[in-house]
Amino acid sequence: MWEKTTDAKTSHFHMNSFRKRTNGNAYYSPGVDRFFAVDSLDPYSSLEIAQILSSKVPGIAVCLLAVDDLWFDNETAHQHTLKDKNVFAVGASILFSRQMPTVRKFPPNSVIKVDQPSEDFKDGNNATAFQALQEYARFVIQAYHASKIANMYFNSLPMEEYARELLAGQVPAEFETPVDNINGSLKTGVHREITKILYTSNDSTEALERINVMWRENNTPLTLYWRAQFYNLLDVPLPAEFSNGQFNLERYSGYIL
Amino acid sequence: MSIQLNETLYFSSINFNGVHNDFWTACYNETGEGGKFAIDLARRLNPNRYVTRDSSEWTNPWPQEIIPKYAMVPYDSSFKLNFSEVSDLKALDFKARINSKNERFAMMYSGGIDSTTMVVALLKNLTVQELKNVSICTSIPAIVENPVFWEKFIYGKFEIIDSMANKYHDLITRGYTPVTADDGDCIFGTVFGIGLYHNWEVVANKAGFTEARKAEIRAIMPRFSDPEVHYTQFADLLTAYFSIPPDQKFPIVGQAVPNPKFGKLLYDKFARNAQTATVPINSLHDFFWWLIFNVKMLNCGVRGALYYNDHIEPERAIHAIENWYNDPLYQNWSMNNNNNGTKIGHTAATYKQAARDYIYEFDRNPWYRSFKLKLESMALNVVRQDIQLDSSMGRPTSRFGITKDYKLITLEQPDVQEYIRHHLNNFQITWSE
């Protein structure tokens, strides 16, 4: 019974349909009553992205939309809202649920198109703030995926993850369990540090500056290609300070075996 | 002066480690064909730390002898013990040392086949009381290599020491005899050979072999451990395999095109050593096994003492650390069990088959027996080791070698650099036309 692929029930939660759909996962703000961004990859990542954005906006609902529901993209997300707003998640309406986001799969035709902005977000500070949210959310989505993919490629020794997830209770407390093997001063791990930066930064400029600082302070042989791929996937030029390929050898043991 | 030009070494390392690449590049560009070969060998098989353990022919740029501890035992074709018997006898030696001297052992456990064999041997042959003298020195990357073994046989049953936080000097200082299986590959063969068996068609294609020649190789490659198929039948393939790729990105020595003769020179050097070996070398796997059993074994034996140790002087560290497989029993077993399926069947899945079977007899884990691969366990620790800048031995990357009186010499010392340059410039290629 485990031979299923696209006919498995779980596959219905992956809505990108092989790059054909822009809004498999749509980010909805109950407070604004509008969608503000879309994503089309896996729902687990969308939830984590929503968690990052929860530092700015409470109650984000990650809506897994049906294939035949209205299509929209990042440019038009704010022109759409949920038809049924009284969605319950773990015992409470998503509007009043909690700071942390919610993921729900929605029935067909859950989205409706609206011509006007939400009443309290038509102009003034709120309109400006909503526009900033849209811009930052788009950046976070891209930065998160770039970081996650780069981590997947280069973190070949996720020791902390294994210790925490797979060997819980079986690793001596005093054991060193590095998050990755960059061998820099960073203890949280590259991907986790980037998500932390995204969580607490106010805009993409601030976040990119802080990410640059992280790479600079952890400029080891093993971050050389890691950061190159991160910037490449993010589709921004490698910062000039890293273009010479030099790295800090202070903590480097060399491949001495 | 830390070294005289005529001094003999016990260990030397030409190593592109990122820190001293400029030095080796400068040496490369000023030296002759022999010196370039020695450095090219490090470019192809980084690091170059090869030295013969017996009378077989091998030359180094500088005068070098084998450390007596690692000299090869005489080949005894009457040796009949099997791997299981040898492993049990080794454990019984430990048992005796615990009971007579109260010796305490820190087993460097990587979760790999070689170190699991050590632990199985001790679990099989020692009492619970005796096992109290045994500690397991390990890390997360090691545990994940065999989490079931960890759960069933190690965790909660031994004192556990974090090998990422405790280098050899810590263990020695705390009174342990560190025991390493880092020399396990030496008795079974080398992944350098398995890499060719696995990927030979790509090598042949890149080298432009004809379809007819590839068909010939295809017919005999499955018999790489058949003594009737002599390794010389693969000479052209080995030459191609040993060559430095034209598109090599690292390490670069300022020469746009690698020496096209290098692959042949290296094949001739290994082949010359095999031809003069004290043990019969016939099959392709014999050829690779002999390479690591003989000229590479010293590196496997001492690299922990020299590069994962910051405070214990080389002579003491080398002799304090016990190499589990550098034992006459295992060495003799290795010399007498070529080509019978105990070292390898046909792929990486059966590499070290005798040890897989030995472990399985104890733990009954079919997954491990059938699917375990040789992984670079120790490298994970060493590459990301904490660099102790207060080390009395200098940074690991700067350690070039030890003299015959076990004096550590480093690349930071100008006279050591002069010693290297002098001998590289005088190194002659004598093993090839």
Tab-separated table of C-alpha atoms in Angstrom, chain B residues 1-12 67 306 312-316 318 392-393 399-410 413 415-416 419:
chain	number	residue	atom	x	y	z
B	1	MET	CA	68.341	24.851	13.338
B	2	SER	CA	65.413	22.462	13.549
B	3	ILE	CA	66.701	20.157	10.820
B	4	GLN	CA	69.875	19.383	8.905
B	5	LEU	CA	69.772	18.748	5.178
B	6	ASN	CA	70.933	15.163	5.592
B	7	GLU	CA	68.467	14.198	8.303
B	8	THR	CA	66.234	11.196	7.859
B	9	LEU	CA	62.501	11.518	8.434
B	10	TYR	CA	59.994	9.171	10.009
B	11	PHE	CA	57.042	11.029	8.542
B	12	SER	CA	56.500	13.648	5.869
B	67	ILE	CA	58.762	4.005	12.096
B	306	LEU	CA	50.041	14.037	14.509
B	312	ILE	CA	51.521	15.348	23.447
B	313	GLU	CA	54.898	15.149	21.717
B	314	PRO	CA	54.920	12.921	18.625
B	315	GLU	CA	56.978	10.035	19.974
B	316	ARG	CA	54.815	9.605	23.020
B	318	ILE	CA	52.437	7.677	18.362
B	392	SER	CA	52.944	23.535	21.555
B	393	MET	CA	52.906	21.703	18.240
B	399	ARG	CA	53.015	20.175	10.570
B	400	PHE	CA	55.197	18.805	7.828
B	401	GLY	CA	56.779	15.803	9.438
B	402	ILE	CA	58.877	14.235	12.131
B	403	THR	CA	62.547	13.406	12.101
B	404	LYS	CA	63.999	10.047	13.014
B	405	ASP	CA	64.323	11.243	16.598
B	406	TYR	CA	60.612	12.156	16.541
B	407	LYS	CA	61.200	15.883	16.438
B	408	LEU	CA	58.223	17.682	14.923
B	409	ILE	CA	59.114	19.931	12.001
B	410	THR	CA	56.743	22.498	10.590
B	413	GLN	CA	60.408	26.915	10.094
B	415	ASP	CA	65.183	25.656	7.521
B	416	VAL	CA	62.395	23.096	7.026
B	419	TYR	CA	65.133	21.183	3.507
